[in-house]
mmCIF file of C-alpha atoms in Angstrom:
data_model
loop_
_atom_site.group_PDB
_atom_site.id
_atom_site.type_symbol
_atom_site.label_atom_id
_atom_site.label_comp_id
_atom_site.label_asym_id
_atom_site.label_seq_id
_atom_site.Cartn_x
_atom_site.Cartn_y
_atom_site.Cartn_z
ATOM 1 C CA UNK A 27 57.847 152.855 84.331
ATOM 2 C CA UNK A 28 57.858 149.232 83.176
ATOM 3 C CA UNK A 29 61.427 148.203 82.476
ATOM 4 C CA UNK A 30 60.441 144.714 81.300
ATOM 5 C CA UNK A 31 57.410 144.232 79.075
ATOM 6 C CA UNK A 32 55.597 141.207 77.765
ATOM 7 C CA UNK A 33 53.107 142.643 75.329
ATOM 8 C CA UNK A 34 51.184 139.454 74.599
ATOM 9 C CA UNK A 35 49.019 138.457 77.558
ATOM 10 C CA UNK A 36 48.155 135.121 75.962
ATOM 11 C CA UNK A 37 49.265 132.710 73.256
ATOM 12 C CA UNK A 38 47.629 129.550 71.947
ATOM 13 C CA UNK A 39 49.503 126.945 69.869
ATOM 14 C CA UNK A 40 48.903 123.406 68.690
ATOM 15 C CA UNK A 41 50.752 120.508 70.259
ATOM 16 C CA UNK A 42 53.963 119.770 68.355
ATOM 17 C CA UNK A 43 54.293 123.281 66.920
ATOM 18 C CA UNK A 44 56.666 126.037 68.023
ATOM 19 C CA UNK A 45 55.750 128.467 70.801
ATOM 20 C CA UNK A 46 57.467 131.858 70.699
ATOM 21 C CA UNK A 47 57.170 134.128 73.704
ATOM 22 C CA UNK A 48 58.524 137.651 73.487
ATOM 23 C CA UNK A 49 59.889 140.165 75.951
ATOM 24 C CA UNK A 50 61.216 143.724 75.623
ATOM 25 C CA UNK A 51 63.302 145.685 78.089
ATOM 26 C CA UNK A 52 64.468 149.264 78.432
ATOM 27 C CA UNK A 53 67.391 149.193 80.876
ATOM 28 C CA UNK A 54 70.681 148.462 79.106
ATOM 29 C CA UNK A 55 72.336 147.775 82.491
ATOM 30 C CA UNK A 56 70.594 144.411 82.917
ATOM 31 C CA UNK A 57 73.253 141.691 82.857
ATOM 32 C CA UNK A 58 71.157 138.535 82.986
ATOM 33 C CA UNK A 59 67.816 137.513 81.580
ATOM 34 C CA UNK A 60 65.700 134.623 82.795
ATOM 35 C CA UNK A 61 62.474 132.853 81.928
ATOM 36 C CA UNK A 62 60.220 131.394 84.576
ATOM 37 C CA UNK A 63 57.134 129.225 84.262
ATOM 38 C CA UNK A 64 54.321 129.495 86.772
ATOM 39 C CA UNK A 65 51.372 127.265 87.568
ATOM 40 C CA UNK A 66 48.513 128.528 89.752
ATOM 41 C CA UNK A 67 49.179 128.295 93.502
ATOM 42 C CA UNK A 68 52.883 127.598 92.922
ATOM 43 C CA UNK A 69 55.965 129.754 92.873
ATOM 44 C CA UNK A 70 57.735 130.522 89.583
ATOM 45 C CA UNK A 71 59.939 127.691 88.315
ATOM 46 C CA UNK A 72 63.190 128.575 86.577
ATOM 47 C CA UNK A 73 63.384 127.492 82.925
ATOM 48 C CA UNK A 74 66.399 128.993 81.224
ATOM 49 C CA UNK A 75 68.639 132.049 81.393
ATOM 50 C CA UNK A 76 71.064 133.982 79.241
ATOM 51 C CA UNK A 77 73.897 136.336 80.009
ATOM 52 C CA UNK A 78 73.875 139.725 78.315
ATOM 53 C CA UNK A 79 77.144 138.839 76.587
ATOM 54 C CA UNK A 80 75.526 135.960 74.681
ATOM 55 C CA UNK A 81 72.847 135.915 72.013
ATOM 56 C CA UNK A 82 71.543 132.374 72.329
ATOM 57 C CA UNK A 83 71.203 129.674 74.963
ATOM 58 C CA UNK A 84 69.624 126.273 74.448
ATOM 59 C CA UNK A 85 68.398 123.650 76.897
ATOM 60 C CA UNK A 86 66.480 120.751 75.426
ATOM 61 C CA UNK A 87 63.218 121.999 73.929
ATOM 62 C CA UNK A 88 63.836 125.538 75.213
ATOM 63 C CA UNK A 89 65.949 128.184 73.466
ATOM 64 C CA UNK A 90 66.316 131.800 74.496
ATOM 65 C CA UNK A 91 67.468 134.441 72.018
ATOM 66 C CA UNK A 92 68.772 137.848 73.024
ATOM 67 C CA UNK A 93 68.941 140.841 70.676
ATOM 68 C CA UNK A 94 70.730 143.539 72.640
ATOM 69 C CA UNK A 95 70.496 146.204 69.972
ATOM 70 C CA UNK A 96 66.713 145.818 69.926
ATOM 71 C CA UNK A 97 66.519 145.202 73.696
ATOM 72 C CA UNK A 98 64.438 142.139 72.934
ATOM 73 C CA UNK A 99 64.494 138.526 74.004
ATOM 74 C CA UNK A 100 62.397 135.567 73.059
ATOM 75 C CA UNK A 101 61.775 132.051 74.317
ATOM 76 C CA UNK A 102 61.226 129.292 71.773
ATOM 77 C CA UNK A 103 59.657 126.003 72.820
ATOM 78 C CA UNK A 104 59.931 123.228 70.239
ATOM 79 C CA UNK A 105 57.955 121.019 70.111
ATOM 80 C CA UNK A 106 55.227 122.419 72.355
ATOM 81 C CA UNK A 107 53.482 119.968 74.680
ATOM 82 C CA UNK A 108 50.183 120.275 76.595
ATOM 83 C CA UNK A 109 52.178 120.193 79.858
ATOM 84 C CA UNK A 110 53.820 123.451 78.785
ATOM 85 C CA UNK A 111 50.522 125.259 79.352
ATOM 86 C CA UNK A 112 51.250 127.819 82.081
ATOM 87 C CA UNK A 113 52.072 131.501 82.583
ATOM 88 C CA UNK A 114 55.578 132.413 81.432
ATOM 89 C CA UNK A 115 57.442 135.325 82.961
ATOM 90 C CA UNK A 116 60.444 137.051 81.514
ATOM 91 C CA UNK A 117 62.787 138.586 84.118
ATOM 92 C CA UNK A 118 65.853 140.773 83.901
ATOM 93 C CA UNK A 119 68.537 141.200 86.511
ATOM 94 C CA UNK A 120 71.282 143.449 87.735
ATOM 95 C CA UNK A 121 70.941 141.887 91.147
ATOM 96 C CA UNK A 122 67.223 141.672 91.991
ATOM 97 C CA UNK A 123 64.816 140.460 89.347
ATOM 98 C CA UNK A 124 62.516 142.747 87.388
ATOM 99 C CA UNK A 125 59.639 140.769 85.921
ATOM 100 C CA UNK A 126 57.340 141.287 82.986
ATOM 101 C CA UNK A 127 53.601 140.867 83.405
ATOM 102 C CA UNK A 128 53.552 137.353 81.970
ATOM 103 C CA UNK A 129 52.183 135.520 78.933
ATOM 104 C CA UNK A 130 49.662 132.722 79.367
ATOM 105 C CA UNK A 131 50.553 129.873 77.013
ATOM 106 C CA UNK A 132 47.880 127.353 76.095
ATOM 107 C CA UNK A 133 49.049 124.298 74.142
ATOM 108 C CA UNK A 134 46.106 122.576 72.477
ATOM 109 C CA UNK A 135 46.280 118.752 72.101
ATOM 110 C CA UNK B 10 66.231 117.751 99.461
ATOM 111 C CA UNK B 11 64.150 120.670 100.777
ATOM 112 C CA UNK B 12 63.479 123.587 98.498
ATOM 113 C CA UNK B 13 62.487 127.071 99.614
ATOM 114 C CA UNK B 14 59.815 126.791 102.293
ATOM 115 C CA UNK B 15 57.394 129.558 103.171
ATOM 116 C CA UNK B 16 54.892 129.801 105.994
ATOM 117 C CA UNK B 17 52.036 130.181 106.360
ATOM 118 C CA UNK B 18 50.635 129.189 102.963
ATOM 119 C CA UNK B 19 47.490 131.265 103.386
ATOM 120 C CA UNK B 20 46.261 133.842 105.854
ATOM 121 C CA UNK B 21 43.523 136.393 106.217
ATOM 122 C CA UNK B 22 44.064 139.645 108.064
ATOM 123 C CA UNK B 23 41.984 142.735 108.787
ATOM 124 C CA UNK B 24 42.905 146.218 107.623
ATOM 125 C CA UNK B 25 45.274 147.907 110.061
ATOM 126 C CA UNK B 26 46.697 144.658 111.421
ATOM 127 C CA UNK B 27 50.290 143.533 111.179
ATOM 128 C CA UNK B 28 51.558 140.330 109.554
ATOM 129 C CA UNK B 29 54.803 138.347 109.589
ATOM 130 C CA UNK B 30 55.713 135.970 106.782
ATOM 131 C CA UNK B 31 58.535 133.461 107.030
ATOM 132 C CA UNK B 32 60.958 131.907 104.584
ATOM 133 C CA UNK B 33 63.620 129.208 104.860
ATOM 134 C CA UNK B 34 66.083 129.156 101.966
ATOM 135 C CA UNK B 35 67.658 126.162 100.334
ATOM 136 C CA UNK B 36 70.469 124.775 102.468
ATOM 137 C CA UNK B 37 73.708 126.574 101.601
ATOM 138 C CA UNK B 38 71.984 129.580 100.073
ATOM 139 C CA UNK B 39 72.958 132.817 101.777
ATOM 140 C CA UNK B 40 70.652 135.241 99.998
ATOM 141 C CA UNK B 41 66.901 135.671 100.363
ATOM 142 C CA UNK B 42 64.697 137.987 98.334
ATOM 143 C CA UNK B 43 61.037 138.892 98.766
ATOM 144 C CA UNK B 44 58.577 139.622 95.979
ATOM 145 C CA UNK B 45 54.923 140.662 95.886
ATOM 146 C CA UNK B 46 52.710 139.327 93.117
ATOM 147 C CA UNK B 47 49.352 140.987 92.626
ATOM 148 C CA UNK B 48 46.808 139.173 90.463
ATOM 149 C CA UNK B 49 47.484 139.661 86.763
ATOM 150 C CA UNK B 50 50.959 141.119 87.229
ATOM 151 C CA UNK B 51 54.480 139.829 87.476
ATOM 152 C CA UNK B 52 56.241 139.596 90.843
ATOM 153 C CA UNK B 53 57.605 142.907 92.161
ATOM 154 C CA UNK B 54 60.828 143.124 94.121
ATOM 155 C CA UNK B 55 60.505 144.137 97.781
ATOM 156 C CA UNK B 56 63.802 143.285 99.542
ATOM 157 C CA UNK B 57 66.995 141.343 99.130
ATOM 158 C CA UNK B 58 69.199 140.163 101.978
ATOM 159 C CA UNK B 59 72.634 138.616 101.769
ATOM 160 C CA UNK B 60 74.627 137.472 104.778
ATOM 161 C CA UNK B 61 72.058 139.136 107.067
ATOM 162 C CA UNK B 62 72.482 142.544 105.488
ATOM 163 C CA UNK B 63 69.981 144.368 103.302
ATOM 164 C CA UNK B 64 71.328 144.484 99.785
ATOM 165 C CA UNK B 65 68.430 146.054 97.979
ATOM 166 C CA UNK B 66 64.993 147.498 98.475
ATOM 167 C CA UNK B 67 62.206 147.951 95.966
ATOM 168 C CA UNK B 68 59.678 150.738 95.734
ATOM 169 C CA UNK B 69 57.559 149.799 98.751
ATOM 170 C CA UNK B 70 56.492 151.967 101.710
ATOM 171 C CA UNK B 71 58.161 151.835 105.124
ATOM 172 C CA UNK B 72 55.299 149.676 106.371
ATOM 173 C CA UNK B 73 57.243 146.825 104.781
ATOM 174 C CA UNK B 74 60.323 145.587 106.614
ATOM 175 C CA UNK B 75 62.378 142.426 106.650
ATOM 176 C CA UNK B 76 65.319 140.778 108.295
ATOM 177 C CA UNK B 77 67.570 137.768 107.824
ATOM 178 C CA UNK B 78 68.682 135.560 110.675
ATOM 179 C CA UNK B 79 72.071 133.858 111.294
ATOM 180 C CA UNK B 80 70.680 130.610 109.834
ATOM 181 C CA UNK B 81 69.784 132.623 106.661
ATOM 182 C CA UNK B 82 66.034 132.291 107.152
ATOM 183 C CA UNK B 83 64.071 135.483 106.749
ATOM 184 C CA UNK B 84 60.934 137.266 107.874
ATOM 185 C CA UNK B 85 58.895 139.863 106.019
ATOM 186 C CA UNK B 86 56.772 142.168 108.182
ATOM 187 C CA UNK B 87 53.984 144.366 106.948
ATOM 188 C CA UNK B 88 52.391 146.889 109.336
ATOM 189 C CA UNK B 89 49.095 148.764 109.092
ATOM 190 C CA UNK B 90 47.744 146.451 106.405
ATOM 191 C CA UNK B 91 45.777 147.924 103.514
ATOM 192 C CA UNK B 92 43.376 146.161 101.187
ATOM 193 C CA UNK B 93 45.930 146.667 98.413
ATOM 194 C CA UNK B 94 48.457 144.528 100.281
ATOM 195 C CA UNK B 95 46.419 141.465 99.325
ATOM 196 C CA UNK B 96 48.766 139.453 97.134
ATOM 197 C CA UNK B 97 50.942 136.384 96.811
ATOM 198 C CA UNK B 98 54.211 136.972 98.644
ATOM 199 C CA UNK B 99 57.101 135.018 97.200
ATOM 200 C CA UNK B 100 60.464 134.271 98.706
ATOM 201 C CA UNK B 101 63.435 133.401 96.522
ATOM 202 C CA UNK B 102 66.765 132.041 97.678
ATOM 203 C CA UNK B 103 70.083 132.072 95.872
ATOM 204 C CA UNK B 104 73.675 131.246 96.583
ATOM 205 C CA UNK B 105 74.944 134.812 96.500
ATOM 206 C CA UNK B 106 72.037 136.924 95.335
ATOM 207 C CA UNK B 107 73.099 137.196 91.729
ATOM 208 C CA UNK B 108 71.109 135.929 88.764
ATOM 209 C CA UNK B 109 73.979 133.898 87.333
ATOM 210 C CA UNK B 110 73.726 131.667 90.396
ATOM 211 C CA UNK B 111 69.981 131.292 89.897
ATOM 212 C CA UNK B 112 67.015 132.173 92.046
ATOM 213 C CA UNK B 113 64.716 129.444 93.401
ATOM 214 C CA UNK B 114 61.258 130.460 94.507
ATOM 215 C CA UNK B 115 59.019 129.067 97.203
ATOM 216 C CA UNK B 116 55.331 128.436 96.646
ATOM 217 C CA UNK B 117 54.418 131.688 98.347
ATOM 218 C CA UNK B 118 52.120 132.969 101.058
ATOM 219 C CA UNK B 119 48.681 134.091 99.897
ATOM 220 C CA UNK B 120 47.709 137.122 102.031
ATOM 221 C CA UNK B 121 44.152 138.385 101.945
ATOM 222 C CA UNK B 122 43.352 141.668 103.701
ATOM 223 C CA UNK B 123 39.676 142.254 104.449
#
């Protein structure tokens, strides 16, 4: 039973455009949501998080939106840069993290 | 400023053997969590320790065990290794083991079981 789902295994965007990564969850008890970025042979690197009591959090080029009624969150990257190319994981937390399966983002120069 | 350190970085074991993986958290962090990442999937929660006590356990068999030491470092032990245990094992440290304090991951230990 996958409680956190990332239905798009890959996404390709042009440099300078917006990247939108999506994530759905089923457990309404999650109280925090996080996005991590992962390069091969490295551990996940924290990007941005949002509390379940908020609907938007912004940090530079990264914005996370939370729609609790739809149990959906998204990560917007504007503008996208080639260095953003990596696998992005959505994670949800009550205490431990439950991860989605990841979306591979490719930003084309 | 040291981050989360894991050792070894890579190892190869034979089916049926036992393995011990080690993790040192960020200085001041009292919680350590272990995750298993199989190729093509997201990390899966194995254990969480806070102040040397087990705070949570994921859906893994009893062959997996862990402990946290007084200096907050941690070991993950896996007995009777199976081919399916081949994965990247990640350690994450946090101040108190709650997401609002953030989790910082190490680079992982790549375990290959042959």
